[in-house]
mmCIF file of C-alpha atoms and ligand atoms in Angstrom:
data_model
loop_
_atom_site.group_PDB
_atom_site.id
_atom_site.type_symbol
_atom_site.label_atom_id
_atom_site.label_comp_id
_atom_site.label_asym_id
_atom_site.label_seq_id
_atom_site.Cartn_x
_atom_site.Cartn_y
_atom_site.Cartn_z
ATOM 1 C CA MET J 1 0.249 -0.147 -0.485
ATOM 2 C CA ASP J 2 1.050 3.223 -0.570
ATOM 3 C CA ARG J 3 -0.884 5.708 1.155
ATOM 4 C CA ARG J 4 1.723 8.813 0.258
ATOM 5 C CA ASP J 5 -0.473 11.102 1.517
ATOM 6 C CA LEU J 6 -0.658 9.520 5.268
ATOM 7 C CA ARG J 7 3.278 9.882 4.398
ATOM 8 C CA GLU J 8 3.163 13.304 3.335
ATOM 9 C CA GLN J 9 1.542 14.587 6.511
ATOM 10 C CA ASN J 10 3.995 12.712 8.645
ATOM 11 C CA ARG J 11 6.830 14.270 7.101
ATOM 12 C CA VAL J 12 4.845 17.759 8.173
ATOM 13 C CA SER J 13 4.401 16.553 11.801
ATOM 14 C CA TRP J 14 7.866 15.723 12.258
ATOM 15 C CA ASN J 15 8.871 18.673 10.732
ATOM 16 C CA ALA J 16 6.449 20.464 14.082
ATOM 17 C CA VAL J 17 8.411 19.139 16.625
ATOM 18 C CA VAL J 18 11.998 18.440 15.399
ATOM 19 C CA GLY J 19 13.081 21.993 16.902
ATOM 20 C CA ALA J 20 11.368 21.170 20.695
ATOM 21 C CA HIS J 21 13.667 18.147 20.170
ATOM 22 C CA GLU J 22 16.434 19.821 19.851
ATOM 23 C CA SER J 23 15.929 22.237 22.253
ATOM 24 C CA HIS J 24 16.475 19.285 24.725
ATOM 25 C CA ARG J 25 19.851 18.167 23.667
ATOM 26 C CA GLY J 26 22.429 20.127 24.774
ATOM 27 C CA ASP J 27 25.613 20.878 23.071
ATOM 28 C CA LEU J 28 26.262 17.743 20.946
ATOM 29 C CA SER J 29 28.657 19.313 18.803
ATOM 30 C CA ARG J 30 31.189 19.167 22.102
ATOM 31 C CA PHE J 31 30.030 15.908 22.982
ATOM 32 C CA PHE J 32 31.008 14.757 19.863
ATOM 33 C CA SER J 33 34.313 16.691 19.892
ATOM 34 C CA ASP J 34 35.134 15.094 23.289
ATOM 35 C CA GLY J 35 34.744 11.481 21.608
ATOM 36 C CA GLY J 36 31.000 10.738 22.667
ATOM 37 C CA SER J 37 28.658 8.870 20.799
ATOM 38 C CA THR J 38 24.691 8.202 20.613
ATOM 39 C CA LEU J 39 25.286 4.941 20.032
ATOM 40 C CA PHE J 40 23.421 2.280 22.387
ATOM 41 C CA ARG J 41 25.416 -1.457 23.151
ATOM 42 C CA GLU J 42 22.837 -3.034 21.076
ATOM 43 C CA GLU J 43 23.190 -1.303 17.498
ATOM 44 C CA ARG J 44 26.623 -1.277 18.052
ATOM 45 C CA ASP J 45 27.071 -5.259 18.883
ATOM 46 C CA LEU J 46 24.881 -5.988 15.784
ATOM 47 C CA LEU J 47 26.639 -3.584 13.427
ATOM 48 C CA GLY J 48 29.750 -5.258 14.149
ATOM 49 C CA GLU J 49 32.834 -3.489 12.523
ATOM 50 C CA LEU J 50 32.085 -0.482 10.138
ATOM 51 C CA GLU J 51 35.398 0.674 9.509
ATOM 52 C CA GLY J 52 36.212 1.729 5.761
ATOM 53 C CA ARG J 53 31.664 0.188 5.148
ATOM 54 C CA SER J 54 29.654 2.474 2.981
ATOM 55 C CA LEU J 55 26.351 2.623 5.536
ATOM 56 C CA VAL J 56 23.423 4.225 4.898
ATOM 57 C CA HIS J 57 21.348 5.304 7.470
ATOM 58 C CA LEU J 58 17.600 5.225 7.087
ATOM 59 C CA GLN J 59 15.639 7.225 8.675
ATOM 60 C CA CYS J 60 18.003 8.926 10.603
ATOM 61 C CA ASN J 61 15.885 12.048 11.949
ATOM 62 C CA SER J 62 18.487 14.889 13.379
ATOM 63 C CA GLY J 63 21.635 12.409 12.707
ATOM 64 C CA GLY J 64 22.941 12.099 16.057
ATOM 65 C CA ASP J 65 23.746 8.379 15.250
ATOM 66 C CA SER J 66 24.499 8.690 11.430
ATOM 67 C CA ILE J 67 27.502 11.193 12.998
ATOM 68 C CA SER J 68 28.295 8.699 15.460
ATOM 69 C CA LEU J 69 28.331 5.953 12.872
ATOM 70 C CA ALA J 70 30.823 8.392 10.325
ATOM 71 C CA ARG J 71 32.865 8.461 14.428
ATOM 72 C CA LEU J 72 32.858 3.952 13.959
ATOM 73 C CA GLY J 73 35.154 4.702 10.325
ATOM 74 C CA ALA J 74 31.808 4.004 8.505
ATOM 75 C CA THR J 75 31.098 6.270 5.005
ATOM 76 C CA VAL J 76 27.544 7.171 6.007
ATOM 77 C CA THR J 77 24.790 8.580 3.909
ATOM 78 C CA GLY J 78 21.329 9.235 6.341
ATOM 79 C CA VAL J 79 18.223 9.550 4.887
ATOM 80 C CA ASP J 80 14.972 11.085 6.266
ATOM 81 C CA ALA J 81 12.064 12.376 5.262
ATOM 82 C CA SER J 82 11.984 15.599 7.545
ATOM 83 C CA ASP J 83 13.461 18.636 6.337
ATOM 84 C CA GLU J 84 13.899 20.376 9.547
ATOM 85 C CA ALA J 85 15.197 16.982 11.228
ATOM 86 C CA VAL J 86 17.438 17.185 8.228
ATOM 87 C CA SER J 87 18.322 19.976 8.338
ATOM 88 C CA SER J 88 19.147 19.821 11.947
ATOM 89 C CA ALA J 89 21.698 16.716 10.963
ATOM 90 C CA ARG J 90 23.790 18.839 8.047
ATOM 91 C CA ALA J 91 24.229 21.925 10.713
ATOM 92 C CA LEU J 92 25.749 19.052 13.891
ATOM 93 C CA ALA J 93 27.449 17.489 11.136
ATOM 94 C CA GLY J 94 28.838 20.900 9.848
ATOM 95 C CA GLU J 95 29.786 22.069 13.906
ATOM 96 C CA THR J 96 31.603 18.627 14.739
ATOM 97 C CA GLY J 97 33.138 18.135 11.180
ATOM 98 C CA ILE J 98 32.702 15.111 11.012
ATOM 99 C CA ARG J 99 31.587 13.720 7.516
ATOM 100 C CA ALA J 100 28.301 12.633 6.798
ATOM 101 C CA ALA J 101 26.201 13.314 3.742
ATOM 102 C CA PHE J 102 22.768 13.771 4.408
ATOM 103 C CA GLU J 103 19.244 13.391 2.345
ATOM 104 C CA ARG J 104 16.205 14.468 2.288
ATOM 105 C CA ALA J 105 13.291 11.798 0.883
ATOM 106 C CA ASP J 106 11.071 9.823 1.194
ATOM 107 C CA VAL J 107 12.485 6.685 2.356
ATOM 108 C CA TYR J 108 10.483 4.309 -0.356
ATOM 109 C CA ASP J 109 11.242 6.827 -2.686
ATOM 110 C CA TRP J 110 14.444 6.765 -1.850
ATOM 111 C CA LEU J 111 15.466 3.177 -2.187
ATOM 112 C CA GLU J 112 13.613 3.312 -5.490
ATOM 113 C CA ARG J 113 15.812 6.219 -6.709
ATOM 114 C CA ALA J 114 18.802 4.703 -5.218
ATOM 115 C CA SER J 115 18.711 1.197 -6.630
ATOM 116 C CA HIS J 116 18.077 2.534 -10.139
ATOM 117 C CA GLU J 117 21.013 4.962 -9.713
ATOM 118 C CA GLY J 118 22.761 1.708 -9.286
ATOM 119 C CA ARG J 119 23.974 3.142 -5.466
ATOM 120 C CA ARG J 120 25.204 0.152 -3.153
ATOM 121 C CA PHE J 121 25.909 0.009 0.814
ATOM 122 C CA ASP J 122 27.706 -2.436 2.608
ATOM 123 C CA VAL J 123 25.470 -1.639 5.431
ATOM 124 C CA ALA J 124 22.128 -0.495 6.016
ATOM 125 C CA PHE J 125 21.119 0.717 9.532
ATOM 126 C CA ALA J 126 17.558 1.525 10.942
ATOM 127 C CA SER J 127 16.553 2.045 14.390
ATOM 128 C CA TYR J 128 14.394 3.182 17.249
ATOM 129 C CA GLY J 129 10.748 4.171 16.035
ATOM 130 C CA VAL J 130 11.380 3.445 12.791
ATOM 131 C CA ILE J 131 8.909 0.783 11.705
ATOM 132 C CA CYS J 132 5.596 2.390 12.675
ATOM 133 C CA TRP J 133 6.033 5.052 9.614
ATOM 134 C CA LEU J 134 5.872 1.634 7.046
ATOM 135 C CA PRO J 135 2.720 1.120 5.146
ATOM 136 C CA ASP J 136 4.560 -1.499 3.377
ATOM 137 C CA LEU J 137 7.151 -3.661 4.508
ATOM 138 C CA ARG J 138 7.206 -5.903 1.325
ATOM 139 C CA ARG J 139 8.370 -2.730 -0.580
ATOM 140 C CA TRP J 140 10.631 -1.559 2.141
ATOM 141 C CA ALA J 141 12.425 -4.796 2.567
ATOM 142 C CA GLY J 142 12.917 -5.450 -1.118
ATOM 143 C CA GLY J 143 13.820 -1.884 -1.804
ATOM 144 C CA ILE J 144 16.742 -2.793 0.850
ATOM 145 C CA ALA J 145 17.716 -5.291 -0.692
ATOM 146 C CA GLY J 146 18.139 -3.804 -3.922
ATOM 147 C CA ILE J 147 21.056 -1.351 -2.549
ATOM 148 C CA LEU J 148 22.906 -4.018 -0.822
ATOM 149 C CA ASN J 149 25.910 -4.735 -2.183
ATOM 150 C CA PRO J 150 26.523 -8.531 -1.912
ATOM 151 C CA GLY J 151 27.400 -9.671 1.299
ATOM 152 C CA GLY J 152 25.497 -6.415 2.785
ATOM 153 C CA ARG J 153 23.851 -6.316 5.990
ATOM 154 C CA PHE J 154 20.670 -4.782 7.052
ATOM 155 C CA VAL J 155 20.763 -4.119 10.924
ATOM 156 C CA LEU J 156 17.321 -2.889 12.571
ATOM 157 C CA VAL J 157 16.657 -2.622 16.166
ATOM 158 C CA ASP J 158 13.070 -0.931 17.209
ATOM 159 C CA PHE J 159 10.749 -1.362 19.655
ATOM 160 C CA HIS J 160 9.145 -4.638 20.013
ATOM 161 C CA PRO J 161 5.053 -4.509 18.665
ATOM 162 C CA ALA J 162 4.397 -6.674 22.114
ATOM 163 C CA ALA J 163 4.685 -3.514 24.434
ATOM 164 C CA ASP J 164 2.038 -1.809 22.138
ATOM 165 C CA ILE J 165 -0.941 -4.019 23.755
ATOM 166 C CA PHE J 166 -0.478 -1.849 27.172
ATOM 167 C CA ASP J 167 -0.942 1.033 27.891
ATOM 168 C CA ARG J 168 1.248 3.325 29.947
ATOM 169 C CA ASP J 169 -0.574 1.550 33.027
ATOM 170 C CA GLY J 170 0.350 -1.586 31.508
ATOM 171 C CA ASN J 171 -3.121 -2.545 31.043
ATOM 172 C CA HIS J 172 -3.819 -4.884 28.090
ATOM 173 C CA VAL J 173 -6.067 -2.456 26.308
ATOM 174 C CA HIS J 174 -4.718 -3.512 22.709
ATOM 175 C CA ASP J 175 -4.569 -6.207 19.898
ATOM 176 C CA TYR J 176 -1.189 -7.486 18.916
ATOM 177 C CA PRO J 177 -0.095 -5.487 16.233
ATOM 178 C CA SER J 178 -0.920 -6.906 12.961
ATOM 179 C CA GLY J 179 -1.198 -6.026 8.797
ATOM 180 C CA GLY J 180 0.119 -2.367 8.946
ATOM 181 C CA GLU J 181 -3.760 -1.425 10.491
ATOM 182 C CA THR J 182 -3.289 2.391 10.831
ATOM 183 C CA ALA J 183 -3.686 4.049 13.677
ATOM 184 C CA LEU J 184 -4.537 8.319 13.829
ATOM 185 C CA LEU J 185 -2.609 10.298 16.565
ATOM 186 C CA GLU J 186 -4.856 13.433 16.678
ATOM 187 C CA GLU J 187 -1.585 14.616 19.103
ATOM 188 C CA GLY J 188 1.062 13.854 16.172
ATOM 189 C CA VAL J 189 4.699 13.585 17.215
ATOM 190 C CA GLY J 190 5.024 14.200 20.580
ATOM 191 C CA ASP J 191 8.185 15.649 22.752
ATOM 192 C CA TYR J 192 9.597 12.233 23.871
ATOM 193 C CA VAL J 193 13.032 13.710 23.463
ATOM 194 C CA ALA J 194 11.599 15.694 26.907
ATOM 195 C CA ALA J 195 9.824 12.939 28.791
ATOM 196 C CA SER J 196 12.702 10.175 27.878
ATOM 197 C CA GLY J 197 14.093 12.107 31.536
ATOM 198 C CA GLY J 198 17.561 12.039 30.039
ATOM 199 C CA GLY J 199 17.839 8.912 28.298
ATOM 200 C CA LEU J 200 17.735 10.668 24.588
ATOM 201 C CA THR J 201 19.829 13.363 25.683
ATOM 202 C CA PRO J 202 23.649 12.269 26.555
ATOM 203 C CA ALA J 203 24.861 15.386 26.066
ATOM 204 C CA GLY J 204 22.694 16.991 28.775
ATOM 205 C CA PHE J 205 18.782 17.652 29.358
ATOM 206 C CA VAL J 206 18.099 21.491 28.676
ATOM 207 C CA GLU J 207 14.722 22.291 29.740
ATOM 208 C CA GLY J 208 14.297 24.242 26.543
ATOM 209 C CA VAL J 209 10.624 23.950 25.113
ATOM 210 C CA ARG J 210 7.889 23.174 27.652
ATOM 211 C CA ASP J 211 4.852 21.434 26.974
ATOM 212 C CA PHE J 212 5.382 21.078 23.692
ATOM 213 C CA GLN J 213 1.842 20.530 21.740
ATOM 214 C CA ASN J 214 2.375 19.257 18.131
ATOM 215 C CA PRO J 215 -0.433 21.317 15.886
ATOM 216 C CA GLU J 216 -0.205 18.484 12.576
ATOM 217 C CA GLY J 217 -1.312 14.845 13.453
ATOM 218 C CA CYS J 218 -0.194 11.366 12.261
ATOM 219 C CA TYR J 219 -0.796 7.957 11.320
ATOM 220 C CA LEU J 220 1.284 5.392 12.164
ATOM 221 C CA PHE J 221 1.007 1.678 10.882
ATOM 222 C CA ARG J 222 0.936 -1.095 13.172
ATOM 223 C CA TRP J 223 3.251 -4.452 12.064
ATOM 224 C CA GLY J 224 3.679 -7.654 14.522
ATOM 225 C CA LEU J 225 7.463 -8.570 14.554
ATOM 226 C CA GLY J 226 6.329 -11.924 12.533
ATOM 227 C CA GLU J 227 5.440 -8.964 9.561
ATOM 228 C CA VAL J 228 9.036 -7.602 9.737
ATOM 229 C CA VAL J 229 10.941 -10.888 9.540
ATOM 230 C CA THR J 230 9.022 -12.843 7.013
ATOM 231 C CA ALA J 231 9.583 -8.965 4.635
ATOM 232 C CA LEU J 232 12.958 -9.277 4.939
ATOM 233 C CA ALA J 233 13.228 -13.091 4.530
ATOM 234 C CA GLY J 234 10.966 -12.901 1.394
ATOM 235 C CA ALA J 235 13.051 -10.389 -0.042
ATOM 236 C CA GLY J 236 15.921 -12.877 0.411
ATOM 237 C CA LEU J 237 18.055 -11.485 3.198
ATOM 238 C CA ARG J 238 19.107 -14.239 5.129
ATOM 239 C CA ILE J 239 18.448 -13.899 9.081
ATOM 240 C CA THR J 240 21.265 -13.795 10.864
ATOM 241 C CA ALA J 241 19.959 -12.141 14.593
ATOM 242 C CA LEU J 242 16.631 -11.779 15.909
ATOM 243 C CA GLU J 243 17.619 -10.364 19.807
ATOM 244 C CA GLU J 244 14.509 -9.592 21.726
ATOM 245 C CA TYR J 245 15.592 -7.118 25.074
ATOM 246 C CA PRO J 246 13.336 -7.021 28.278
ATOM 247 C CA TYR J 247 14.746 -2.932 28.228
ATOM 248 C CA ALA J 248 13.350 0.209 25.816
ATOM 249 C CA ASN J 249 16.731 1.951 24.958
ATOM 250 C CA GLY J 250 16.111 5.872 26.140
ATOM 251 C CA GLU J 251 11.987 5.497 26.219
ATOM 252 C CA LYS J 252 9.490 5.428 28.898
ATOM 253 C CA LYS J 253 6.788 3.971 27.298
ATOM 254 C CA PHE J 254 5.641 2.190 31.268
ATOM 255 C CA ALA J 255 4.725 4.311 34.545
ATOM 256 C CA GLY J 256 7.373 3.452 36.829
ATOM 257 C CA MET J 257 9.443 2.655 34.061
ATOM 258 C CA ARG J 258 13.517 3.245 35.892
ATOM 259 C CA GLY J 259 16.767 4.800 33.927
ATOM 260 C CA LEU J 260 19.827 2.769 33.832
ATOM 261 C CA PRO J 261 23.033 5.143 34.035
ATOM 262 C CA ASP J 262 23.508 3.142 30.155
ATOM 263 C CA GLY J 263 20.239 4.729 29.181
ATOM 264 C CA ARG J 264 18.489 1.744 29.333
ATOM 265 C CA MET J 265 15.011 2.182 30.690
ATOM 266 C CA VAL J 266 13.627 -0.716 32.590
ATOM 267 C CA LEU J 267 9.542 -1.658 33.964
ATOM 268 C CA PRO J 268 9.857 -1.824 37.962
ATOM 269 C CA LYS J 269 11.289 -5.169 39.301
ATOM 270 C CA GLN J 270 7.405 -6.582 40.791
ATOM 271 C CA ILE J 271 6.362 -6.492 37.048
ATOM 272 C CA PRO J 272 6.847 -9.637 34.740
ATOM 273 C CA LYS J 273 9.484 -9.047 32.104
ATOM 274 C CA VAL J 274 8.238 -8.655 28.519
ATOM 275 C CA PRO J 275 9.931 -7.131 25.498
ATOM 276 C CA LEU J 276 10.038 -3.972 25.062
ATOM 277 C CA MET J 277 12.601 -3.393 21.929
ATOM 278 C CA TYR J 278 14.297 -6.408 19.276
ATOM 279 C CA GLY J 279 17.292 -6.005 16.611
ATOM 280 C CA ILE J 280 17.673 -8.117 13.822
ATOM 281 C CA CYS J 281 20.846 -8.555 10.800
ATOM 282 C CA ALA J 282 19.731 -9.648 7.971
ATOM 283 C CA GLU J 283 22.241 -10.808 5.211
ATOM 284 C CA ARG J 284 22.159 -10.298 1.402
ATOM 285 C CA ASP J 285 24.569 -13.472 -0.194
HETATM 286 C C1 SAM Q 301 11.803 7.528 16.119
HETATM 287 S S1 SAM Q 301 12.837 8.677 14.487
HETATM 288 C C2 SAM Q 301 13.766 7.348 14.329
HETATM 289 C C3 SAM Q 301 14.670 8.121 14.967
HETATM 290 C C4 SAM Q 301 16.479 8.105 14.786
HETATM 291 N N1 SAM Q 301 17.077 6.281 14.293
HETATM 292 C C5 SAM Q 301 17.360 8.555 15.506
HETATM 293 O O1 SAM Q 301 18.407 7.964 15.858
HETATM 294 O O2 SAM Q 301 16.763 9.824 16.067
HETATM 295 C C6 SAM Q 301 11.462 8.504 13.282
HETATM 296 C C7 SAM Q 301 12.428 9.244 12.021
HETATM 297 O O3 SAM Q 301 11.681 8.754 10.232
HETATM 298 C C8 SAM Q 301 11.361 9.426 10.120
HETATM 299 N N2 SAM Q 301 10.192 9.308 8.545
HETATM 300 C C9 SAM Q 301 9.181 9.009 9.317
HETATM 301 N N3 SAM Q 301 8.364 8.329 7.869
HETATM 302 C C10 SAM Q 301 9.450 8.590 7.063
HETATM 303 C C11 SAM Q 301 9.293 8.111 5.590
HETATM 304 N N4 SAM Q 301 8.460 7.626 4.772
HETATM 305 N N5 SAM Q 301 10.352 8.156 5.320
HETATM 306 C C12 SAM Q 301 11.913 8.465 5.836
HETATM 307 N N6 SAM Q 301 11.518 8.952 6.750
HETATM 308 C C13 SAM Q 301 10.726 8.785 7.721
HETATM 309 C C14 SAM Q 301 11.040 10.926 10.655
HETATM 310 O O4 SAM Q 301 11.293 11.941 10.084
HETATM 311 C C15 SAM Q 301 11.703 10.775 12.120
HETATM 312 O O5 SAM Q 301 13.106 11.996 11.681
#
């Protein structure tokens, strides 16, 4: 399903929120100059050695992770639909002097165009809140397979759909996600950077914009984990890892979650564990 109209509305909603997110992030250019990285251990482990590799970072948002990946020796191209996110990413790369290229494009359009132009990458990467913006997983997975070099790999780390069946207080209120069911979020993309309680601001939390209200709604697409894996396998990629984690990096989805010093958010001790994140590595033969 194309849903270009909904993807376009999502771009508008993302554009509206980026300023609020950026207002909390502290001095990221100094953080990078001091050798900092915004990556978490899970994606580092799945990505493996990056020195000398070409890497496309899909849905890269404001580029902190893209710059961290470039730091590890990859030649990085970041792609995102949001004009505001891409202009923040370019500004950050300019300030840090770390080389990373950023292209503003819808992910489906970009994958199709890059494949036709014969562009190929050793690694494709996407993380933390990316699957929910995709109305068509088969087309997405096929697009990724089409831009990987032989032997290239795709790494995805995202929030686990099992966590989506609960409300903030842990009541079981939603069906398990499936079929890319469309959900309108009238309140639009929120200020999750402020809500992360420091988990997404490694350079230090700044008060910045308060009580942000997004005037632009957005549309989410609800997929199960099996559908993500099946789409990648169906595109001819070999699944070499599927990890599930009982914590969420940088996201306090449920009341009472605690942040650990490494940015992991864990459930209160008395609550039985459920997976809150997953990671996939899929390779092209
Ligand atoms: C939650 S962010 C991903 C977080 C990101 N990995 C980071 O390092 O901060 C989701 C991103 O997906 C982008 N996005 C949403 N729909 C898109 C689409 N159809 N094409 C390209 N980017 C899209 C948004 O603009 C946003 O920057």
